[in-house]
PDB file of C-alpha atoms in Angstrom:
ATOM      1  CA  MET A   1      71.259   2.261  88.641  1.00  0.00           C
ATOM      2  CA  SER A   2      67.717   1.766  87.367  1.00  0.00           C
ATOM      3  CA  GLN A   3      66.871   2.462  83.743  1.00  0.00           C
ATOM      4  CA  ARG A   4      65.591   5.985  83.099  1.00  0.00           C
ATOM      5  CA  PRO A   5      61.864   6.321  82.335  1.00  0.00           C
ATOM      6  CA  GLY A   6      61.056   6.368  78.626  1.00  0.00           C
ATOM      7  CA  ARG A   7      64.144   4.411  77.628  1.00  0.00           C
ATOM      8  CA  LEU A   8      63.843   1.750  74.946  1.00  0.00           C
ATOM      9  CA  GLY A   9      64.883  -1.882  74.773  1.00  0.00           C
ATOM     10  CA  ILE A  10      66.944  -2.039  71.568  1.00  0.00           C
ATOM     11  CA  GLY A  11      67.855  -5.024  69.425  1.00  0.00           C
ATOM     12  CA  ILE A  12      70.434  -4.825  66.642  1.00  0.00           C
ATOM     13  CA  ILE A  13      70.326  -6.968  63.511  1.00  0.00           C
ATOM     14  CA  GLY A  14      73.832  -7.037  62.059  1.00  0.00           C
ATOM     15  CA  ALA A  15      77.180  -6.811  63.833  1.00  0.00           C
ATOM     16  CA  GLY A  16      79.128  -5.125  61.070  1.00  0.00           C
ATOM     17  CA  HIS A  17      80.858  -1.770  61.384  1.00  0.00           C
ATOM     18  CA  VAL A  18      77.688   0.278  61.916  1.00  0.00           C
ATOM     19  CA  GLY A  19      75.194  -1.596  64.119  1.00  0.00           C
ATOM     20  CA  PRO A  20      77.308  -2.088  67.258  1.00  0.00           C
ATOM     21  CA  ILE A  21      78.489   1.542  67.170  1.00  0.00           C
ATOM     22  CA  LEU A  22      74.975   2.959  66.999  1.00  0.00           C
ATOM     23  CA  GLY A  23      73.948   0.541  69.731  1.00  0.00           C
ATOM     24  CA  ALA A  24      76.790   1.695  71.961  1.00  0.00           C
ATOM     25  CA  ALA A  25      75.873   5.339  71.355  1.00  0.00           C
ATOM     26  CA  LEU A  26      72.244   4.716  72.313  1.00  0.00           C
ATOM     27  CA  ALA A  27      73.319   2.669  75.332  1.00  0.00           C
ATOM     28  CA  GLY A  28      75.338   5.694  76.406  1.00  0.00           C
ATOM     29  CA  ALA A  29      72.133   7.723  76.266  1.00  0.00           C
ATOM     30  CA  GLY A  30      70.495   5.329  78.725  1.00  0.00           C
ATOM     31  CA  HIS A  31      68.734   2.863  76.439  1.00  0.00           C
ATOM     32  CA  ALA A  32      69.039  -0.888  77.065  1.00  0.00           C
ATOM     33  CA  ILE A  33      70.592  -3.107  74.385  1.00  0.00           C
ATOM     34  CA  VAL A  34      68.698  -6.376  74.689  1.00  0.00           C
ATOM     35  CA  GLY A  35      70.660  -8.289  72.067  1.00  0.00           C
ATOM     36  CA  ILE A  36      72.508  -8.327  68.766  1.00  0.00           C
ATOM     37  CA  SER A  37      72.623 -10.822  65.910  1.00  0.00           C
ATOM     38  CA  ALA A  38      75.982 -11.978  64.564  1.00  0.00           C
ATOM     39  CA  ILE A  39      77.040 -14.864  62.368  1.00  0.00           C
ATOM     40  CA  SER A  40      80.742 -14.730  61.527  1.00  0.00           C
ATOM     41  CA  GLN A  41      83.479 -14.971  64.140  1.00  0.00           C
ATOM     42  CA  ALA A  42      84.640 -11.474  63.183  1.00  0.00           C
ATOM     43  CA  SER A  43      81.190 -10.013  63.789  1.00  0.00           C
ATOM     44  CA  CYS A  44      80.870 -11.890  67.089  1.00  0.00           C
ATOM     45  CA  ASP A  45      84.238 -10.515  68.189  1.00  0.00           C
ATOM     46  CA  ARG A  46      83.218  -6.999  67.147  1.00  0.00           C
ATOM     47  CA  ALA A  47      79.951  -7.229  69.046  1.00  0.00           C
ATOM     48  CA  GLU A  48      81.785  -8.453  72.138  1.00  0.00           C
ATOM     49  CA  ALA A  49      84.326  -5.619  71.930  1.00  0.00           C
ATOM     50  CA  ILE A  50      81.839  -2.783  71.366  1.00  0.00           C
ATOM     51  CA  LEU A  51      78.881  -4.172  73.341  1.00  0.00           C
ATOM     52  CA  PRO A  52      80.308  -6.389  76.089  1.00  0.00           C
ATOM     53  CA  PHE A  53      77.794  -8.522  77.992  1.00  0.00           C
ATOM     54  CA  VAL A  54      75.113  -7.980  75.325  1.00  0.00           C
ATOM     55  CA  PRO A  55      73.760 -11.411  74.321  1.00  0.00           C
ATOM     56  CA  ILE A  56      74.002 -12.671  70.749  1.00  0.00           C
ATOM     57  CA  LEU A  57      70.509 -13.761  69.743  1.00  0.00           C
ATOM     58  CA  SER A  58      68.765 -15.165  66.706  1.00  0.00           C
ATOM     59  CA  VAL A  59      66.956 -12.560  64.628  1.00  0.00           C
ATOM     60  CA  PRO A  60      63.404 -13.703  65.543  1.00  0.00           C
ATOM     61  CA  GLU A  61      64.264 -13.829  69.242  1.00  0.00           C
ATOM     62  CA  LEU A  62      65.860 -10.397  69.056  1.00  0.00           C
ATOM     63  CA  VAL A  63      62.836  -8.842  67.334  1.00  0.00           C
ATOM     64  CA  GLU A  64      60.492 -10.435  69.856  1.00  0.00           C
ATOM     65  CA  ARG A  65      62.343  -8.838  72.793  1.00  0.00           C
ATOM     66  CA  SER A  66      62.886  -5.346  71.358  1.00  0.00           C
ATOM     67  CA  GLU A  67      60.941  -2.094  71.394  1.00  0.00           C
ATOM     68  CA  LEU A  68      63.314  -0.649  68.786  1.00  0.00           C
ATOM     69  CA  VAL A  69      64.953  -2.867  66.162  1.00  0.00           C
ATOM     70  CA  ILE A  70      67.977  -1.460  64.328  1.00  0.00           C
ATOM     71  CA  ILE A  71      68.613  -3.200  60.996  1.00  0.00           C
ATOM     72  CA  ALA A  72      72.222  -2.647  59.924  1.00  0.00           C
ATOM     73  CA  VAL A  73      72.705  -5.080  57.043  1.00  0.00           C
ATOM     74  CA  PRO A  74      73.825  -4.655  53.408  1.00  0.00           C
ATOM     75  CA  ASP A  75      71.289  -3.091  51.051  1.00  0.00           C
ATOM     76  CA  ALA A  76      70.978  -6.348  49.123  1.00  0.00           C
ATOM     77  CA  GLN A  77      69.721  -8.145  52.246  1.00  0.00           C
ATOM     78  CA  LEU A  78      67.379  -5.504  53.632  1.00  0.00           C
ATOM     79  CA  GLU A  79      64.205  -6.120  51.636  1.00  0.00           C
ATOM     80  CA  SER A  80      64.257  -9.909  51.959  1.00  0.00           C
ATOM     81  CA  LEU A  81      64.991  -9.720  55.680  1.00  0.00           C
ATOM     82  CA  VAL A  82      62.063  -7.392  56.378  1.00  0.00           C
ATOM     83  CA  SER A  83      59.703  -9.411  54.177  1.00  0.00           C
ATOM     84  CA  GLY A  84      60.803 -12.718  55.669  1.00  0.00           C
ATOM     85  CA  LEU A  85      60.121 -11.557  59.206  1.00  0.00           C
ATOM     86  CA  ALA A  86      56.729 -10.248  58.103  1.00  0.00           C
ATOM     87  CA  ALA A  87      55.868 -13.596  56.534  1.00  0.00           C
ATOM     88  CA  THR A  88      56.452 -15.323  59.858  1.00  0.00           C
ATOM     89  CA  GLY A  89      54.449 -12.719  61.796  1.00  0.00           C
ATOM     90  CA  THR A  90      57.490 -11.629  63.782  1.00  0.00           C
ATOM     91  CA  TRP A  91      56.998  -7.846  63.690  1.00  0.00           C
ATOM     92  CA  GLN A  92      54.990  -6.408  66.587  1.00  0.00           C
ATOM     93  CA  ALA A  93      52.447  -3.607  66.691  1.00  0.00           C
ATOM     94  CA  GLY A  94      53.909  -0.370  68.055  1.00  0.00           C
ATOM     95  CA  GLN A  95      57.491  -1.568  67.651  1.00  0.00           C
ATOM     96  CA  LEU A  96      59.990   0.886  66.155  1.00  0.00           C
ATOM     97  CA  VAL A  97      61.950  -0.496  63.181  1.00  0.00           C
ATOM     98  CA  LEU A  98      64.948   1.502  61.980  1.00  0.00           C
ATOM     99  CA  HIS A  99      67.230   0.690  59.056  1.00  0.00           C
ATOM    100  CA  THR A 100      70.554   2.402  58.363  1.00  0.00           C
ATOM    101  CA  SER A 101      70.754   2.189  54.561  1.00  0.00           C
ATOM    102  CA  ALA A 102      71.537   5.411  52.699  1.00  0.00           C
ATOM    103  CA  ARG A 103      69.638   4.338  49.583  1.00  0.00           C
ATOM    104  CA  TYR A 104      66.245   3.417  50.999  1.00  0.00           C
ATOM    105  CA  GLY A 105      63.580   5.381  52.780  1.00  0.00           C
ATOM    106  CA  THR A 106      60.767   3.768  54.738  1.00  0.00           C
ATOM    107  CA  ALA A 107      59.015   2.107  51.785  1.00  0.00           C
ATOM    108  CA  VAL A 108      61.334  -0.899  52.149  1.00  0.00           C
ATOM    109  CA  LEU A 109      59.918  -1.351  55.655  1.00  0.00           C
ATOM    110  CA  ALA A 110      56.325  -1.581  54.375  1.00  0.00           C
ATOM    111  CA  PRO A 111      55.966  -5.291  55.317  1.00  0.00           C
ATOM    112  CA  ALA A 112      56.925  -4.462  58.904  1.00  0.00           C
ATOM    113  CA  GLN A 113      54.615  -1.455  58.911  1.00  0.00           C
ATOM    114  CA  ALA A 114      51.761  -3.669  57.712  1.00  0.00           C
ATOM    115  CA  GLY A 115      52.334  -5.709  60.864  1.00  0.00           C
ATOM    116  CA  GLY A 116      51.930  -2.610  63.024  1.00  0.00           C
ATOM    117  CA  ALA A 117      55.590  -1.577  63.318  1.00  0.00           C
ATOM    118  CA  ILE A 118      56.661   2.071  63.081  1.00  0.00           C
ATOM    119  CA  PRO A 119      59.221   2.667  60.270  1.00  0.00           C
ATOM    120  CA  LEU A 120      62.314   4.890  60.475  1.00  0.00           C
ATOM    121  CA  ALA A 121      65.167   5.275  57.968  1.00  0.00           C
ATOM    122  CA  ILE A 122      68.254   6.840  59.570  1.00  0.00           C
ATOM    123  CA  HIS A 123      71.653   6.953  57.879  1.00  0.00           C
ATOM    124  CA  PRO A 124      74.796   8.415  59.514  1.00  0.00           C
ATOM    125  CA  ALA A 125      76.849  10.255  56.880  1.00  0.00           C
ATOM    126  CA  MET A 126      80.250   9.026  57.982  1.00  0.00           C
ATOM    127  CA  SER A 127      82.651   6.218  57.172  1.00  0.00           C
ATOM    128  CA  PHE A 128      82.848   3.629  59.938  1.00  0.00           C
ATOM    129  CA  THR A 129      85.849   1.644  61.149  1.00  0.00           C
ATOM    130  CA  GLY A 130      83.838  -0.648  63.414  1.00  0.00           C
ATOM    131  CA  THR A 131      85.936   0.370  66.420  1.00  0.00           C
ATOM    132  CA  SER A 132      85.387   2.617  69.428  1.00  0.00           C
ATOM    133  CA  ILE A 133      86.929   5.552  67.543  1.00  0.00           C
ATOM    134  CA  ASP A 134      83.620   5.819  65.682  1.00  0.00           C
ATOM    135  CA  LEU A 135      81.785   6.785  68.871  1.00  0.00           C
ATOM    136  CA  ALA A 136      83.724  10.053  69.083  1.00  0.00           C
ATOM    137  CA  ARG A 137      83.233  10.656  65.366  1.00  0.00           C
ATOM    138  CA  LEU A 138      79.448  10.458  65.720  1.00  0.00           C
ATOM    139  CA  ALA A 139      79.518  13.843  67.452  1.00  0.00           C
ATOM    140  CA  ASP A 140      78.351  16.469  64.961  1.00  0.00           C
ATOM    141  CA  THR A 141      77.871  13.863  62.211  1.00  0.00           C
ATOM    142  CA  TYR A 142      74.771  14.504  60.134  1.00  0.00           C
ATOM    143  CA  PHE A 143      72.179  11.727  59.918  1.00  0.00           C
ATOM    144  CA  ALA A 144      69.653  11.534  57.088  1.00  0.00           C
ATOM    145  CA  VAL A 145      66.221  10.951  58.642  1.00  0.00           C
ATOM    146  CA  THR A 146      63.204   9.736  56.682  1.00  0.00           C
ATOM    147  CA  ALA A 147      59.980   8.810  58.460  1.00  0.00           C
ATOM    148  CA  PRO A 148      56.227   9.380  58.376  1.00  0.00           C
ATOM    149  CA  THR A 149      55.492  12.905  59.622  1.00  0.00           C
ATOM    150  CA  PRO A 150      53.905  11.874  62.965  1.00  0.00           C
ATOM    151  CA  VAL A 151      56.998   9.909  64.035  1.00  0.00           C
ATOM    152  CA  LEU A 152      59.678  12.092  62.439  1.00  0.00           C
ATOM    153  CA  PRO A 153      60.458  13.690  65.852  1.00  0.00           C
ATOM    154  CA  ILE A 154      61.316  10.232  67.213  1.00  0.00           C
ATOM    155  CA  GLY A 155      63.939   9.733  64.520  1.00  0.00           C
ATOM    156  CA  GLN A 156      65.345  13.201  65.116  1.00  0.00           C
ATOM    157  CA  ALA A 157      65.525  12.637  68.867  1.00  0.00           C
ATOM    158  CA  LEU A 158      67.343   9.315  68.454  1.00  0.00           C
ATOM    159  CA  VAL A 159      69.942  11.018  66.266  1.00  0.00           C
ATOM    160  CA  VAL A 160      70.497  13.784  68.811  1.00  0.00           C
ATOM    161  CA  GLU A 161      70.872  11.180  71.554  1.00  0.00           C
ATOM    162  CA  MET A 162      73.646   9.550  69.530  1.00  0.00           C
ATOM    163  CA  GLY A 163      75.432  12.896  69.406  1.00  0.00           C
ATOM    164  CA  GLY A 164      74.586  13.559  65.764  1.00  0.00           C
ATOM    165  CA  GLU A 165      72.582  16.178  63.923  1.00  0.00           C
ATOM    166  CA  PRO A 166      69.443  15.158  62.003  1.00  0.00           C
ATOM    167  CA  VAL A 167      68.694  16.380  58.499  1.00  0.00           C
ATOM    168  CA  ILE A 168      65.356  15.421  56.963  1.00  0.00           C
ATOM    169  CA  VAL A 169      65.529  13.682  53.578  1.00  0.00           C
ATOM    170  CA  ALA A 170      62.276  13.028  51.725  1.00  0.00           C
ATOM    171  CA  GLU A 171      61.412   9.494  50.683  1.00  0.00           C
ATOM    172  CA  ALA A 172      61.690  10.422  46.996  1.00  0.00           C
ATOM    173  CA  ASP A 173      65.148  11.923  47.529  1.00  0.00           C
ATOM    174  CA  ARG A 174      66.862   8.985  49.228  1.00  0.00           C
ATOM    175  CA  ALA A 175      68.377   7.640  45.995  1.00  0.00           C
ATOM    176  CA  ARG A 176      69.952  11.018  45.200  1.00  0.00           C
ATOM    177  CA  TYR A 177      71.158  11.324  48.791  1.00  0.00           C
ATOM    178  CA  ALA A 178      72.790   7.894  48.496  1.00  0.00           C
ATOM    179  CA  GLU A 179      74.422   8.936  45.237  1.00  0.00           C
ATOM    180  CA  ALA A 180      75.924  11.985  46.937  1.00  0.00           C
ATOM    181  CA  VAL A 181      77.278   9.839  49.783  1.00  0.00           C
ATOM    182  CA  GLU A 182      78.740   7.278  47.383  1.00  0.00           C
ATOM    183  CA  THR A 183      80.289   9.989  45.202  1.00  0.00           C
ATOM    184  CA  ALA A 184      81.970  11.693  48.143  1.00  0.00           C
ATOM    185  CA  THR A 185      83.269   8.419  49.566  1.00  0.00           C
ATOM    186  CA  ALA A 186      84.519   6.951  46.298  1.00  0.00           C
ATOM    187  CA  PHE A 187      86.097  10.217  45.139  1.00  0.00           C
ATOM    188  CA  SER A 188      87.957  10.889  48.373  1.00  0.00           C
ATOM    189  CA  THR A 189      89.208   7.300  48.571  1.00  0.00           C
ATOM    190  CA  SER A 190      90.376   7.364  44.958  1.00  0.00           C
ATOM    191  CA  ILE A 191      92.181  10.688  45.344  1.00  0.00           C
ATOM    192  CA  VAL A 192      93.984   9.584  48.514  1.00  0.00           C
ATOM    193  CA  GLU A 193      95.082   6.314  46.933  1.00  0.00           C
ATOM    194  CA  GLN A 194      96.296   8.065  43.786  1.00  0.00           C
ATOM    195  CA  ALA A 195      98.178  10.786  45.686  1.00  0.00           C
ATOM    196  CA  THR A 196      99.854   8.415  48.131  1.00  0.00           C
ATOM    197  CA  GLY A 197     100.783   6.117  45.262  1.00  0.00           C
ATOM    198  CA  LEU A 198     102.572   8.971  43.481  1.00  0.00           C
ATOM    199  CA  LEU A 199     104.464   9.886  46.649  1.00  0.00           C
ATOM    200  CA  SER A 200     105.448   6.269  47.246  1.00  0.00           C
ATOM    201  CA  GLY A 201     106.694   6.131  43.665  1.00  0.00           C
ATOM    202  CA  ILE A 202     109.255   8.852  44.343  1.00  0.00           C
ATOM    203  CA  GLY A 203     110.479   7.184  47.509  1.00  0.00           C
ATOM    204  CA  ILE A 204     108.637   9.163  50.184  1.00  0.00           C
ATOM    205  CA  GLU A 205     108.049   7.107  53.317  1.00  0.00           C
ATOM    206  CA  HIS A 206     104.671   7.279  55.084  1.00  0.00           C
ATOM    207  CA  PRO A 207     102.944   9.066  52.186  1.00  0.00           C
ATOM    208  CA  GLY A 208      99.623   9.064  54.042  1.00  0.00           C
ATOM    209  CA  ALA A 209     101.077  11.155  56.831  1.00  0.00           C
ATOM    210  CA  VAL A 210     102.560  13.576  54.306  1.00  0.00           C
ATOM    211  CA  ILE A 211      99.349  14.075  52.367  1.00  0.00           C
ATOM    212  CA  ALA A 212      96.944  14.095  55.355  1.00  0.00           C
ATOM    213  CA  PRO A 213      97.265  17.794  56.357  1.00  0.00           C
ATOM    214  CA  LEU A 214      96.856  18.870  52.730  1.00  0.00           C
ATOM    215  CA  MET A 215      93.787  16.687  52.219  1.00  0.00           C
ATOM    216  CA  ARG A 216      92.168  17.846  55.440  1.00  0.00           C
ATOM    217  CA  SER A 217      92.761  21.545  54.807  1.00  0.00           C
ATOM    218  CA  ALA A 218      91.673  21.332  51.165  1.00  0.00           C
ATOM    219  CA  MET A 219      88.502  19.479  52.137  1.00  0.00           C
ATOM    220  CA  GLU A 220      87.697  21.870  54.962  1.00  0.00           C
ATOM    221  CA  ASN A 221      88.199  24.868  52.667  1.00  0.00           C
ATOM    222  CA  ALA A 222      85.971  23.361  49.986  1.00  0.00           C
ATOM    223  CA  LEU A 223      83.235  22.509  52.506  1.00  0.00           C
ATOM    224  CA  ALA A 224      83.401  25.965  54.064  1.00  0.00           C
ATOM    225  CA  ARG A 225      82.595  27.485  50.669  1.00  0.00           C
ATOM    226  CA  THR A 226      79.474  25.354  50.280  1.00  0.00           C
ATOM    227  CA  SER A 227      77.495  25.467  53.528  1.00  0.00           C
ATOM    228  CA  PRO A 228      79.260  26.999  56.524  1.00  0.00           C
ATOM    229  CA  ASP A 229      76.205  27.283  58.756  1.00  0.00           C
ATOM    230  CA  ARG A 230      75.225  24.618  61.248  1.00  0.00           C
ATOM    231  CA  LEU A 231      71.663  23.359  61.497  1.00  0.00           C
ATOM    232  CA  ASP A 232      69.534  24.972  64.192  1.00  0.00           C
ATOM    233  CA  LEU A 233      68.351  22.159  66.465  1.00  0.00           C
ATOM    234  CA  SER A 234      66.758  24.380  69.097  1.00  0.00           C
ATOM    235  CA  HIS A 235      63.313  23.177  68.020  1.00  0.00           C
ATOM    236  CA  LEU A 236      64.209  19.722  69.369  1.00  0.00           C
ATOM    237  CA  GLU A 237      64.652  20.976  72.932  1.00  0.00           C
ATOM    238  CA  GLY A 238      62.148  19.316  75.226  1.00  0.00           C
ATOM    239  CA  LEU A 239      61.091  16.935  72.491  1.00  0.00           C
ATOM    240  CA  GLY A 240      59.044  13.949  73.488  1.00  0.00           C
ATOM    241  CA  GLY A 241      57.374  11.487  71.170  1.00  0.00           C
ATOM    242  CA  PRO A 242      54.555   9.018  70.762  1.00  0.00           C
ATOM    243  CA  ALA A 243      56.892   6.199  71.803  1.00  0.00           C
ATOM    244  CA  GLY A 244      57.602   7.839  75.158  1.00  0.00           C
ATOM    245  CA  LEU A 245      61.119   8.873  74.192  1.00  0.00           C
ATOM    246  CA  ASP A 246      62.717  11.267  76.653  1.00  0.00           C
ATOM    247  CA  PRO A 247      64.061  14.651  75.512  1.00  0.00           C
ATOM    248  CA  PRO A 248      67.543  14.175  74.032  1.00  0.00           C
ATOM    249  CA  ASP A 249      70.593  14.858  76.191  1.00  0.00           C
ATOM    250  CA  ARG A 250      73.220  17.102  74.569  1.00  0.00           C
ATOM    251  CA  PRO A 251      76.202  17.459  76.912  1.00  0.00           C
ATOM    252  CA  ASP A 252      78.120  20.717  76.610  1.00  0.00           C
ATOM    253  CA  ASP A 253      75.314  22.168  74.414  1.00  0.00           C
ATOM    254  CA  ARG A 254      76.733  21.129  71.549  1.00  0.00           C
ATOM    255  CA  ASP A 255      78.683   1.106  54.687  1.00  0.00           C
ATOM    256  CA  ASP A 256      80.187  -0.919  56.426  1.00  0.00           C
ATOM    257  CA  PHE A 257      77.862  -3.804  57.134  1.00  0.00           C
ATOM    258  CA  ASP A 258      78.289  -7.505  57.534  1.00  0.00           C
ATOM    259  CA  GLU A 259      76.958 -10.357  59.541  1.00  0.00           C
TER     260      GLU A 259
END
């Protein structure tokens, strides 16, 4: 089957828990994954499992071949990676560059933007396992989207194509957004570990299974009291974009990084 008009050639920098999953989701929407970078054997194995037949390329080669580059690396590596590629003149004019860090907006992509690239900061607010189970979990997951106003619809459309729901976060608010994500993740992990430890201490087998229904119901009740309404995404219907992105498909109407 030929590639649908308006689809993008996507390269992924980083084969940790996040990059391959987002790549697989976009491939499912009809985009072409042209390559992925991976260094460790574990990341190579993960890339092969999630994105079979996608070539493992060097970062410069991957950027050269891609219309959209997804950067899914640890926060500590993001700035130097973007700057290093800018110093070698690797970024291309009109190329979309998307990073998945919660903490940063598009300012960290300024060196790429200076080379003519179009910056997007898109973070999925979920905890990844790095396995195919994450693809199902992307459905109805909220993604923080930060981008210059003219290209914001492109970021929103990409999120919808991955099955998620976009929520706009201003550049100045990314640090506070990241703090909220880190607080929720650390708190829930700590509570589960503490509760299961107490149950194990009194001899209960499979404490995780015992505590799971309670944790889920308590969390759902707490979340229902905060913001029960879903975002209205009807304004995205029929959305196009300056990069030629097709309108997003929504069937049925409806950090985890390493190298």
